[in-house]
Short mmCIF file of C-alpha atoms in Angstrom, two decimals:
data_model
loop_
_atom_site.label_atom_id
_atom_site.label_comp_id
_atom_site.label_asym_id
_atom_site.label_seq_id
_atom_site.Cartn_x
_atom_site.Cartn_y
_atom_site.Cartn_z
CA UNK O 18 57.87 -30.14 16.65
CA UNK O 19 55.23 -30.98 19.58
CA UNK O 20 56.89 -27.39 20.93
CA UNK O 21 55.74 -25.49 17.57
CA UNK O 22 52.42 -26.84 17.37
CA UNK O 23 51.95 -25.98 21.37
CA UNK O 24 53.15 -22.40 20.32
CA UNK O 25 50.64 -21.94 17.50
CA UNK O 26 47.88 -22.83 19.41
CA UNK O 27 48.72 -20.99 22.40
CA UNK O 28 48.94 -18.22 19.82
CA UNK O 29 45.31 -18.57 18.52
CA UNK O 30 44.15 -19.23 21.57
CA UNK O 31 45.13 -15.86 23.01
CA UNK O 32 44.28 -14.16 19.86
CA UNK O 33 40.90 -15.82 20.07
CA UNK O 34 40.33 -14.04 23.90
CA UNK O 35 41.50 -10.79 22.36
CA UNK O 36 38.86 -10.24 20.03
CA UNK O 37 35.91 -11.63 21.69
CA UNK O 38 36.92 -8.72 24.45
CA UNK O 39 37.34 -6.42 22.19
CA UNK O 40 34.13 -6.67 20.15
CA UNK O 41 30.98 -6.49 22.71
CA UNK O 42 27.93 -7.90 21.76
CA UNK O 43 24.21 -5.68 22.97
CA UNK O 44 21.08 -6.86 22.60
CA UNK O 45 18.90 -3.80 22.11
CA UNK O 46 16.51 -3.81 25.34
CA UNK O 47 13.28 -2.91 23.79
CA UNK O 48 11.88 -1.70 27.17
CA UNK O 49 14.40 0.64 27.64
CA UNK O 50 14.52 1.61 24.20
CA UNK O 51 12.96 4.50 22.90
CA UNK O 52 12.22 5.17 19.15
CA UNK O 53 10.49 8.69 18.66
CA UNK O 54 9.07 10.80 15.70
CA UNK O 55 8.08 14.47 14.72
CA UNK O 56 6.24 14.86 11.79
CA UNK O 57 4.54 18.57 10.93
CA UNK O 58 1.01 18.93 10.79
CA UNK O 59 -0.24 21.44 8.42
CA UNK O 60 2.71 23.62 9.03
CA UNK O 61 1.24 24.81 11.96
CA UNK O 62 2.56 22.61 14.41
CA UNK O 63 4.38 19.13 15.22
CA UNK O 64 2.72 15.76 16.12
CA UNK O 65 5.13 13.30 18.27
CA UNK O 66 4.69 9.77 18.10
CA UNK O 67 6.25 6.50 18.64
CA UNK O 68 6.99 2.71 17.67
CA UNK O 69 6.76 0.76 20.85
CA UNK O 70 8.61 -2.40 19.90
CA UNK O 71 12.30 -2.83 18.47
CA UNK O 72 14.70 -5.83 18.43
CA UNK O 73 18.19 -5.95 17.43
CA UNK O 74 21.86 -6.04 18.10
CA UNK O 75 24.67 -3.91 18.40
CA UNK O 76 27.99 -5.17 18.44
CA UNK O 77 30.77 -2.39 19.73
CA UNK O 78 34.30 -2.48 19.28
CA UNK O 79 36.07 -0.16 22.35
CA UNK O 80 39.49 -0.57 20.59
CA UNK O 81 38.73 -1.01 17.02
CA UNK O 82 35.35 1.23 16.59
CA UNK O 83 34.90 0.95 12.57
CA UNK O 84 34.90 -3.23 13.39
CA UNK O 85 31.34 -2.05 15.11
CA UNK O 86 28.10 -2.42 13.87
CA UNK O 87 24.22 -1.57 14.62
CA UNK O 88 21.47 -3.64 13.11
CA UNK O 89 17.90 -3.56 14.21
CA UNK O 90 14.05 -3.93 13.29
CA UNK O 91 11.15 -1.74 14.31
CA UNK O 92 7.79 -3.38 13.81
CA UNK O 93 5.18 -1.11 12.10
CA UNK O 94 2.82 -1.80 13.83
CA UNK O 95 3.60 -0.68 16.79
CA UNK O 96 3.28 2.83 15.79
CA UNK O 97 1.83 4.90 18.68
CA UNK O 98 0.63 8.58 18.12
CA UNK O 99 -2.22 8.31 21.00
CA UNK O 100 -5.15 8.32 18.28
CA UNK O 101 -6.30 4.71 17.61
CA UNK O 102 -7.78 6.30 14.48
CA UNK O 103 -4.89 7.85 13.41
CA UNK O 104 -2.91 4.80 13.90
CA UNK O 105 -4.74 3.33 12.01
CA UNK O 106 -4.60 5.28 9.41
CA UNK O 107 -0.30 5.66 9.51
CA UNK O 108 -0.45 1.65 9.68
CA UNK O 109 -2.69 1.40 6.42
CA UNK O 110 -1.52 1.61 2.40
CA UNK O 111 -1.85 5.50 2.95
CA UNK O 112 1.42 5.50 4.65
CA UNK O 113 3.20 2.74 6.10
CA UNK O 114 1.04 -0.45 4.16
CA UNK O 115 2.07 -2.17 7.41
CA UNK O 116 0.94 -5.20 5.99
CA UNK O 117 3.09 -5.51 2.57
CA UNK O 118 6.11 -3.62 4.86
CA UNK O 119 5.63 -4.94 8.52
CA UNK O 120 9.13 -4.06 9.32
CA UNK O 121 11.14 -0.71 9.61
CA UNK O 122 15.04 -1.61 9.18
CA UNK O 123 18.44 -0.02 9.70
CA UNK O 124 21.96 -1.79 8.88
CA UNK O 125 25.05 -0.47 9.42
CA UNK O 126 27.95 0.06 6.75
CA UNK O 127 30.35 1.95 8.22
CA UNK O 128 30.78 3.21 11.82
CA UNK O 129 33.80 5.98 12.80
CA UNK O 130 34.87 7.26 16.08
CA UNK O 131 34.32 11.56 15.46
CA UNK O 132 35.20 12.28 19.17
CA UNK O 133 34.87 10.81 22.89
CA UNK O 134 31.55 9.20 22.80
CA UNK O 135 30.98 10.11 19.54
CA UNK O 136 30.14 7.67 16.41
CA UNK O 137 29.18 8.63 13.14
CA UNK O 138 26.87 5.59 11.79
CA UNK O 139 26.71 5.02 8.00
CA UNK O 140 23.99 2.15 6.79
CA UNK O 141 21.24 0.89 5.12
CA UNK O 142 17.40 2.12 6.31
CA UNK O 143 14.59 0.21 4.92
CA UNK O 144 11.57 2.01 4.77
CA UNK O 145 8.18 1.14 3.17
CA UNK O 146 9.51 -1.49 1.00
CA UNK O 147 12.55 1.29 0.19
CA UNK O 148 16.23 1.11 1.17
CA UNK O 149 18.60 4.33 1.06
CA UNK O 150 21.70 5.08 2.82
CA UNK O 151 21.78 7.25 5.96
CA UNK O 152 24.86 8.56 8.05
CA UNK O 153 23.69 9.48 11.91
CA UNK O 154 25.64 10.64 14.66
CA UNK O 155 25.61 8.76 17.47
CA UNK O 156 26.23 9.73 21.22
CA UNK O 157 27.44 7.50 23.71
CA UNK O 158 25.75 8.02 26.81
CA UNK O 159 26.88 5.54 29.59
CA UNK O 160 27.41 2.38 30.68
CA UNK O 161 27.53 0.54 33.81
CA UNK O 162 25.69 -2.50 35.59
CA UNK O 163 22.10 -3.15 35.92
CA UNK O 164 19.18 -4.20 38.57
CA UNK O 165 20.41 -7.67 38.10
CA UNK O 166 23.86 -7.16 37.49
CA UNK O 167 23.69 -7.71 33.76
CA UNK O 168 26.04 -5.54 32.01
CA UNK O 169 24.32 -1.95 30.10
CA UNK O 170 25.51 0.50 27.55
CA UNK O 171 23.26 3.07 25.72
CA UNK O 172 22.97 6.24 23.62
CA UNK O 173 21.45 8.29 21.31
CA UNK O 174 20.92 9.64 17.91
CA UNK O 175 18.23 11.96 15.86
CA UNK O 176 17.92 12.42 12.38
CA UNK O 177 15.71 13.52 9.71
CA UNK O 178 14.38 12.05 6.52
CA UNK O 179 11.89 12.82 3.76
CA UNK O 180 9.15 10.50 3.64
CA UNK O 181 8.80 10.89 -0.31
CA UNK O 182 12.02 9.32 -0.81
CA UNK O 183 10.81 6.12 0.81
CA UNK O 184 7.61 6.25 -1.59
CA UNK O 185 6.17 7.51 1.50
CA UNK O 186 3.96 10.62 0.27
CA UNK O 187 0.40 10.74 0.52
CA UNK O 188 -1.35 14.11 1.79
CA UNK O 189 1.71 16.36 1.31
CA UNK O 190 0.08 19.56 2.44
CA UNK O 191 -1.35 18.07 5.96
CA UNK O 192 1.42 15.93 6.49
CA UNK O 193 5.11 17.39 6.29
CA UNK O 194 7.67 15.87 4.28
CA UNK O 195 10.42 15.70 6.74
CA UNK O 196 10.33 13.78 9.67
CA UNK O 197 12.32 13.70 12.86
CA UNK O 198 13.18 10.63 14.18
CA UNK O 199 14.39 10.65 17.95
CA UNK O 200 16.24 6.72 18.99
CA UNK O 201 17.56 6.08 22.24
CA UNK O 202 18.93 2.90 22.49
CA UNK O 203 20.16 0.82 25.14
CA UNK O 204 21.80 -2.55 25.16
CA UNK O 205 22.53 -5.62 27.68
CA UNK O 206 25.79 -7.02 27.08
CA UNK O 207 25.73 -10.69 25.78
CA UNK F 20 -12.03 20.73 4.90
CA UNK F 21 -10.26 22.95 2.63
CA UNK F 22 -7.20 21.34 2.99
CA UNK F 23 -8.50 17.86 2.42
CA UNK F 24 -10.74 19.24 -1.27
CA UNK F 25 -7.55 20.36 -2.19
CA UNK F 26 -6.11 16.73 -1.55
CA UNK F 27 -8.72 15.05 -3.04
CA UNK F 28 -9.69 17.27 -6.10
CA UNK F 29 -6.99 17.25 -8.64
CA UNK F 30 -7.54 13.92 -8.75
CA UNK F 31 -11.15 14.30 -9.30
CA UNK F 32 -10.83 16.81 -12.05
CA UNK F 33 -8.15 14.93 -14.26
CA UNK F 34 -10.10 12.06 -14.25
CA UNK F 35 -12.68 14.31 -15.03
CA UNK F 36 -11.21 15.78 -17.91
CA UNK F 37 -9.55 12.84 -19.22
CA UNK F 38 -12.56 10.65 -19.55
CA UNK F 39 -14.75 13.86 -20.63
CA UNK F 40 -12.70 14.23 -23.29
CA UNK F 41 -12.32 11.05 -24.70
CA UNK F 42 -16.17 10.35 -24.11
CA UNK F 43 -16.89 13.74 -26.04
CA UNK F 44 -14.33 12.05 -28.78
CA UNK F 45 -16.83 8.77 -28.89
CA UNK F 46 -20.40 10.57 -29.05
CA UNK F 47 -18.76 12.14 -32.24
CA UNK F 48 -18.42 7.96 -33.64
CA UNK F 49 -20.62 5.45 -34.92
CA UNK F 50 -22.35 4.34 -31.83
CA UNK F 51 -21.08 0.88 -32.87
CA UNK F 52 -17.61 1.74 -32.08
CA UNK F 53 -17.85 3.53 -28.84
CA UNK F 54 -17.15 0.99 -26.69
CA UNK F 55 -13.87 1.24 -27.26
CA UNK F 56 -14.07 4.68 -26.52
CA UNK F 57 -15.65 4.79 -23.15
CA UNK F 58 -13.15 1.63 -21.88
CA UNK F 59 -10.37 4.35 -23.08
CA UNK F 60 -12.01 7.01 -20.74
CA UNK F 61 -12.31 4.19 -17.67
CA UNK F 62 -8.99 3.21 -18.06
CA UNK F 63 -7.15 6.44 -19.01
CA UNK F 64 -9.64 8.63 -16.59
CA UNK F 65 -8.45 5.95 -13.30
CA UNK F 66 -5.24 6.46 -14.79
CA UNK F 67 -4.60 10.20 -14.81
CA UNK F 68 -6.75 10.47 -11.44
CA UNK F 69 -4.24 7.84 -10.04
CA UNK F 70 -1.35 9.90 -10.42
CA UNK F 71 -2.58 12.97 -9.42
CA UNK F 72 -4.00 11.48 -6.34
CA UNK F 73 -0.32 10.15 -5.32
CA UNK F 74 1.56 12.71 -7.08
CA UNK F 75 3.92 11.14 -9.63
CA UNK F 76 3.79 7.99 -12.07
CA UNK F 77 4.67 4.81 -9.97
CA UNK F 78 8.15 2.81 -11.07
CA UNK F 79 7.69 -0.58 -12.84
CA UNK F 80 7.12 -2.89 -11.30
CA UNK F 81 6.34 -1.01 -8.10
CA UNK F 82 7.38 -1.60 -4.83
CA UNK F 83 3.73 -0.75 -3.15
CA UNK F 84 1.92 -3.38 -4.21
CA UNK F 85 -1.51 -1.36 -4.01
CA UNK F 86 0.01 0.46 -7.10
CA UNK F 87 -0.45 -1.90 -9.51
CA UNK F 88 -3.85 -0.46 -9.46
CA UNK F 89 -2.72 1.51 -12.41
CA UNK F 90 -1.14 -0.46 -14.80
CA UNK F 91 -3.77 -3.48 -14.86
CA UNK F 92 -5.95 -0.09 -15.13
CA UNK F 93 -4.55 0.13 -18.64
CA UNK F 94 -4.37 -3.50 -19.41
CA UNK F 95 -8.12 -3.23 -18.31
CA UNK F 96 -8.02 -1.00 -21.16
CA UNK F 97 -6.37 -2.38 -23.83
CA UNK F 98 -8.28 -5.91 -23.42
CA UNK F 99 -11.25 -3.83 -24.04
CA UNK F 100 -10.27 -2.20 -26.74
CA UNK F 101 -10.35 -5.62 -29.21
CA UNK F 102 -14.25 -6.04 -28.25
CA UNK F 103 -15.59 -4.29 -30.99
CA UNK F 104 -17.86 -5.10 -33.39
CA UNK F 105 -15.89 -4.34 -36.59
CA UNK F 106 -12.46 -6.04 -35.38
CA UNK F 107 -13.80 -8.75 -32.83
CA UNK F 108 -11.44 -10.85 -31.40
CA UNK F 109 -12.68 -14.61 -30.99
CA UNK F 110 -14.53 -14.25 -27.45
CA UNK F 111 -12.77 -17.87 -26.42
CA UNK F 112 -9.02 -15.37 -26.63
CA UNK F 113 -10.39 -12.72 -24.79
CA UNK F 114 -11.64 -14.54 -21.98
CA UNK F 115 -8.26 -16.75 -22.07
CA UNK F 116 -5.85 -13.58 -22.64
CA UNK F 117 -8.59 -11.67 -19.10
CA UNK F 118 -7.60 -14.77 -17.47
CA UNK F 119 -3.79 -14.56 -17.86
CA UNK F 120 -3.99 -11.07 -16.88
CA UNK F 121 -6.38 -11.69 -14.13
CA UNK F 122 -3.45 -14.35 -12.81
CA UNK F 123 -0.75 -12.17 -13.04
CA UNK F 124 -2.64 -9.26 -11.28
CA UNK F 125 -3.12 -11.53 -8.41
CA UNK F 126 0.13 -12.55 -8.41
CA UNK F 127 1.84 -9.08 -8.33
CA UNK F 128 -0.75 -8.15 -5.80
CA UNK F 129 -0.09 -10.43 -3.52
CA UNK F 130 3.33 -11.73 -3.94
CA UNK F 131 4.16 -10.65 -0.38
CA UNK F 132 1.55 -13.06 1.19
CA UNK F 133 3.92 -16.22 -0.01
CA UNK F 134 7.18 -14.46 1.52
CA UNK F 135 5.30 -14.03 4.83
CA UNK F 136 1.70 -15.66 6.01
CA UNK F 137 0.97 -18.47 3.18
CA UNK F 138 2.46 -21.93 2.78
CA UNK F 139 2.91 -22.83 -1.31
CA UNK F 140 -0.52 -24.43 -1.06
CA UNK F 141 -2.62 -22.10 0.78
CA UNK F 142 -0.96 -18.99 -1.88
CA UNK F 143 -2.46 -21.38 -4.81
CA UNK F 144 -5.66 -22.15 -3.11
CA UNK F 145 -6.07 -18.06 -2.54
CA UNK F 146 -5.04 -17.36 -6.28
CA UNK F 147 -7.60 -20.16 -7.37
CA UNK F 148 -10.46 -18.92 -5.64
CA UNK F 149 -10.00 -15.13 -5.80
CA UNK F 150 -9.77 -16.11 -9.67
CA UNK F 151 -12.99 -17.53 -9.92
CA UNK F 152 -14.49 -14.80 -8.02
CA UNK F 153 -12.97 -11.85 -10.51
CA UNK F 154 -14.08 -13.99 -13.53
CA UNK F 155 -17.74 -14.53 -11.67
CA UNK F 156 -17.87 -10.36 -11.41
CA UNK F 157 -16.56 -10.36 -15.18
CA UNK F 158 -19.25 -13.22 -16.71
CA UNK F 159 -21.95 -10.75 -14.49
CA UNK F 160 -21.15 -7.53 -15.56
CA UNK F 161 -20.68 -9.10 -19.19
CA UNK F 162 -24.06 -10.19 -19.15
CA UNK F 163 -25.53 -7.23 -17.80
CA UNK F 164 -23.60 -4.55 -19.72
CA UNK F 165 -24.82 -7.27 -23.21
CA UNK F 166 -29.07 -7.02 -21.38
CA UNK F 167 -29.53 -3.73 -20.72
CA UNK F 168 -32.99 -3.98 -22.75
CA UNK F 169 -32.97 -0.48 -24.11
CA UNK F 170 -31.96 1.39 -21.49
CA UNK F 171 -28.10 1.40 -22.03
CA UNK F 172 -27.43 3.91 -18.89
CA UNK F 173 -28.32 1.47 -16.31
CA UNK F 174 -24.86 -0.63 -16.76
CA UNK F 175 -22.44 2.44 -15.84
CA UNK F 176 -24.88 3.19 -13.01
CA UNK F 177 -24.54 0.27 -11.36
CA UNK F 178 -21.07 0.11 -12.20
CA UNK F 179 -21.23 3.84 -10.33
CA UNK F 180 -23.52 2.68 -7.48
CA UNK F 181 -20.89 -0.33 -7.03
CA UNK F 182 -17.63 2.28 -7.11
CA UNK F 183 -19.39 4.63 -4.82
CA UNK F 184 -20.22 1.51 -1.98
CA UNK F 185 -16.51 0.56 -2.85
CA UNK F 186 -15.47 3.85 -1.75
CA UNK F 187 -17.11 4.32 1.43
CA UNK F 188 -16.16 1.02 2.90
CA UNK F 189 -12.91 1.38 1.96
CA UNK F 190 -12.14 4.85 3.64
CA UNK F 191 -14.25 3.87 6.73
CA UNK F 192 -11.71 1.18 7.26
CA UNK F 193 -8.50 2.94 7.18
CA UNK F 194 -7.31 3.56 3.41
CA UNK F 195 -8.45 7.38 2.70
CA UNK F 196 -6.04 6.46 -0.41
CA UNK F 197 -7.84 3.54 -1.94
CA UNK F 198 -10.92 5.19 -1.19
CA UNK F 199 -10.11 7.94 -2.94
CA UNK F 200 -9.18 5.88 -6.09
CA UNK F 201 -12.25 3.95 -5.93
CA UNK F 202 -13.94 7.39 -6.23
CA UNK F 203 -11.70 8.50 -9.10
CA UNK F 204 -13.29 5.31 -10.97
CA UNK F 205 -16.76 5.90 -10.16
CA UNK F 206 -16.32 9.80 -11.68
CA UNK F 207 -15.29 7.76 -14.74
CA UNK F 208 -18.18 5.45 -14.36
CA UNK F 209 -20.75 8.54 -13.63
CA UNK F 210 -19.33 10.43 -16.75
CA UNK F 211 -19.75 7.72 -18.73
CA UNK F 212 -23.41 7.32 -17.65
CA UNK F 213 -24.05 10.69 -18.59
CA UNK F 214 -22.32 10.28 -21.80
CA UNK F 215 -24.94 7.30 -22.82
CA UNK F 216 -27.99 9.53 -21.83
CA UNK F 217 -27.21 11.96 -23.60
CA UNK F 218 -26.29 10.41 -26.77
CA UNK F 219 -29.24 8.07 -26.13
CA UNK F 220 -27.83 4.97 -27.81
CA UNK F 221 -25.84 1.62 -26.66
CA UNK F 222 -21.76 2.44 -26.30
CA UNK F 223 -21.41 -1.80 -26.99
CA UNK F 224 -20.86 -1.59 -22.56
CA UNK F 225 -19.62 -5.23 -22.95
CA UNK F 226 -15.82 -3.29 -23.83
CA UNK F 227 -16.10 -2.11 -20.01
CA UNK F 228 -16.31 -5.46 -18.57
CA UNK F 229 -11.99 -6.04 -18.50
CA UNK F 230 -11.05 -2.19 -16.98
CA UNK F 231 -14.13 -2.44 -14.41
CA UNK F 232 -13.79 -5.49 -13.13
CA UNK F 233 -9.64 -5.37 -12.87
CA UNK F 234 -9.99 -2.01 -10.75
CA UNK F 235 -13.23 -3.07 -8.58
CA UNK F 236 -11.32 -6.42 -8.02
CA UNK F 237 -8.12 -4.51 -7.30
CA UNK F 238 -9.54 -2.48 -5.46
CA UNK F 239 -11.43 -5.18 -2.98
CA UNK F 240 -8.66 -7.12 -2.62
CA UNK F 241 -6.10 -3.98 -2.09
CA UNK F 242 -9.21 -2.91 0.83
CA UNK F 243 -9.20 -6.84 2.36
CA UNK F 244 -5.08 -7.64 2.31
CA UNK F 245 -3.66 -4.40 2.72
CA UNK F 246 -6.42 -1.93 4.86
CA UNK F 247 -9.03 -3.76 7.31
CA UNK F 248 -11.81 -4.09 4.56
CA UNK F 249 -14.49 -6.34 6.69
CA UNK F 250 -14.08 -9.58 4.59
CA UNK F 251 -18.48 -9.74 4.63
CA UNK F 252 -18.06 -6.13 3.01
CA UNK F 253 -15.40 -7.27 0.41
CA UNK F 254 -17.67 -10.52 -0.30
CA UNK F 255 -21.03 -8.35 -0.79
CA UNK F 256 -19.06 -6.12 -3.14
CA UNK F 257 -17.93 -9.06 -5.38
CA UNK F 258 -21.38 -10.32 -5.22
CA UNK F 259 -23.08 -7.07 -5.91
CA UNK F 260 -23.28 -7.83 -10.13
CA UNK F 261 -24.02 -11.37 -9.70
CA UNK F 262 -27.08 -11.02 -7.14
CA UNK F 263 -27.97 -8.03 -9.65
CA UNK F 264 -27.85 -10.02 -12.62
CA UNK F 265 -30.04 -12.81 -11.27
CA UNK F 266 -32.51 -9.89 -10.38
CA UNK F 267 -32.30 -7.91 -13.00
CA UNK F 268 -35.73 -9.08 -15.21
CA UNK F 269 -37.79 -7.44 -15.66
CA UNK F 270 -37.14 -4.16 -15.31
CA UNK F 271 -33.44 -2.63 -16.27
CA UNK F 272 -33.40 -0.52 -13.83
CA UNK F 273 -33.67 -3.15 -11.32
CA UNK F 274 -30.21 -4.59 -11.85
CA UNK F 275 -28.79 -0.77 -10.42
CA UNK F 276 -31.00 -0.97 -7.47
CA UNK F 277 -29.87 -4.23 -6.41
CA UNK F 278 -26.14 -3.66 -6.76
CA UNK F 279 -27.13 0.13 -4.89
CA UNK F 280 -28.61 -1.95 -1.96
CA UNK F 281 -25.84 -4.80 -1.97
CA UNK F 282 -23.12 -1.91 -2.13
CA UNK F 283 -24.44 0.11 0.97
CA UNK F 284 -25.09 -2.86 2.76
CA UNK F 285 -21.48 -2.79 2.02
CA UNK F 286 -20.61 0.24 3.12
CA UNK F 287 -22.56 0.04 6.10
CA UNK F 288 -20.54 -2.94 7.61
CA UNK F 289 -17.09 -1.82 7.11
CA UNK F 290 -18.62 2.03 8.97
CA UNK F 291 -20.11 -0.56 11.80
CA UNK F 292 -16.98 -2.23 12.33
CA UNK F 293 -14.72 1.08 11.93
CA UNK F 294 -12.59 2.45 14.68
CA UNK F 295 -14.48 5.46 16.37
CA UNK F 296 -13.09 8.49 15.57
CA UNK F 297 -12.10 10.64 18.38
CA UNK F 298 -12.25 14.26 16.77
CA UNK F 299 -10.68 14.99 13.88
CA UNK F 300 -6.93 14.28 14.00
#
């Protein structure tokens, strides 16, 4: 009887071990982050910008990839376009209302391996007070050890949305609809 | 330039012709029923400008809070509409049913600030005194738009002179949107004036009072909570019909004047304290 019970919880116990090393936990590194825009101006050219602050996690799953999953936050107001004005202006109820809708937020739903490296991301993206579903693709960049021997893995994505469907659409004719977001993220292993 | 006219003036002409209309639709009544009238072409005029300027109706309730704007607009409206002289609502039911709605305005407006920034206590202790201060501007302008002493224009002028030192401090301190809306009211407002002077007789103004004091309230506390209206510019704005209505004697046209002055005082704080432009961008 003793024998069984020793068994069971030898059993757990190893089964415990296997899934904690197969699901890694990152915490997104917001200074080696980077989370870029492209918005048309006019339709005569493209204005780049950024958000300069992001926290989140992503937890990766080498051996079972659709058990991963990508949650973060991007605070409004660290939008950065190099205008103060103009910042300004993207942070007030014109755009953003960074007050009512200080944060920017993606969930995951669904994650699938499409290749080596390569993740197709299904979730949730708050915008303005608005949530709609988004698929990305995600690339796997690398992954190795860091300056202080902490443990790294990154990669990137870009997508587009249209800001109208986030009851994002003041001045349509100086400010395009669609807009290019740019993310490359990188995580330190927990 | 071009490009922002053609932003900014669709919204400007269907306010235009929304209140024109309806305020061509009230010279043609007895004078004693026109208030009704020009609240219709306040309310209705914001309205129509409102949607142009943002390009669609918003849902109900919305999920920008600044877009409220609208619908207490039109309950602005309607509340005016039973102030009239030949189907008078008790004045104790009015002011209690401009109260509720007052409330509830605040409410929706700021529901965010209890989910993030104010404890239970502090949200009550806003709602309290921002209350008092919309139904100080609505006692004013009630006051004033019921002393006009003959000269019946001077209440939508100040109620233009007011909307136009709304709408420069509001776009000097980041919201070309709610500055644009506070403009859309005042082409109401300066329609309306013009609709008075030329028909030459009393439009009972006091029916104005609800729909001009929802959207100049709005529209301060939409500037102070949501852009970076200065809160001295905000203040001055509220106080711009009370400080007018103590002045007003003895000359109507005084009251106008005074609200003209408070309002670019106004103005002139929220441009002080405005982030320099660096070119056009």
């Amino acid at each position: 009887m003793i024998n069984r019970y020793a068994t069971l919880l030898l059993c757990g116990l190893f089964h415990s071990a296997a899934t904690a090393h197969a699901a890694d936990v990152y915490k997104i590194d917001p200074v080696h982050t980077s989370i870029g825009f492209k918005i048309g101006h006019l339709g005569v050219s493209n204005i780049y910008g950024r958000f300069n602050d992001v926290f989140g996690t992503v937890t990766f799953d080498k051996e079972a990839p659709a058990k991963s999953a990508v949650e973060f936050s991007i605070p409004v107001e660290s939008v950065d376009t190099h205008v103060e004005k103009r910042d300004q202006h993207l942070k007030s109820p014109d755009f953003f209302n960074a007050k009512q809708f200080p944060l920017m937020t993606f969930k995951s739903t669904a994650v699938k391996q499409k290749a080596a490296d390569l993740y197709e991301i299904t979730g949730d993206f708050t915008l303005h007070g608005v949530t709609k579903p988004i698929t990305v693709d995600f690339k796997k960049i690398g992954e190795g050890k860091g300056m202080q021997n902490e443990f790294r893995a990154g990669g990137e994505t870009q997508f587009t949305i249209k800001r109208s469907d986030f009851g994002m659409d003041f001045m349509p004719k100086a400010v395009s609809d669609e807009v290019t977001v740019m993310i490359a993220i990188e995580g330190i292993k927990q | 330039m071009w490009m922002l006219l053609s932003q900014l003036l669709p919204a400007f002409l269907a306010t235009a012709a929304i209140a024109g209309l309806l305020l061509c639709a009230g010279s043609r009544v007895r004078a004693d029923t026109r208030g009704g009238w020009g609240a219709a072409a306040l309310g209705a005029g914001y309205a129509a400008g409102h949607v142009m300027a943002i390009g669609r109706w918003p849902s109900f309730p919305p999920v920008d809070a600044t877009q409220w704007l609208i619908y207490f607009s039109l309950a602005g409206l309607a509340i005016g509409l039973l102030d009239k002289p030949s189907f008078r609502i008790a004045r104790s039911i009015r002011i209690g049913l401009f109260t509720l709605v007052s409330a509830g305005f605040l409410a929706a407006l700021l529901r965010f600030k209890f989910s993030s920034g104010w404890t239970p206590a502090q949200g009550v202790a806003w709602i309290a005194a921002l209350l008092f201060v919309i139904l100080l501007v609505a006692s004013s302008l009630h006051r004033l738009a019921g002393g006009t002493a003959g000269r019946p224009e001077t209440f939508p002028l100040l109620l233009t002179a007011v909307g136009a030192g709304t709408a420069v401090a509001i776009m000097f301190s980041g919201s070309l949107l709610l500055g644009q809306l506070a403009m859309i009211f005042t082409t109401g407002t300066a329609l309306l004036c013009l609709a008075i002077w030329w028909t030459g007789t009393s439009w009972n103004e006091t029916a104005l009072v609800p729909v001009a004091t929802l959207i100049f309230s709005g529209l301060w506390i939409c500037g102070y909570f949501f852009a970076d209206l200065p809160a001295a510019s905000a203040l001055l704005l509220a106080l711009s019909a009370p400080v007018a209505l103590i002045a007003r004697r003895p000359n109507p046209w005084i009251a106008p004047a005074v609200a003209a002055l408070i309002a670019s005082i106004a103005a002139g704080i929220a441009i002080q304290g405005a982030v320099p432009m660096e070119g056009a961008y």
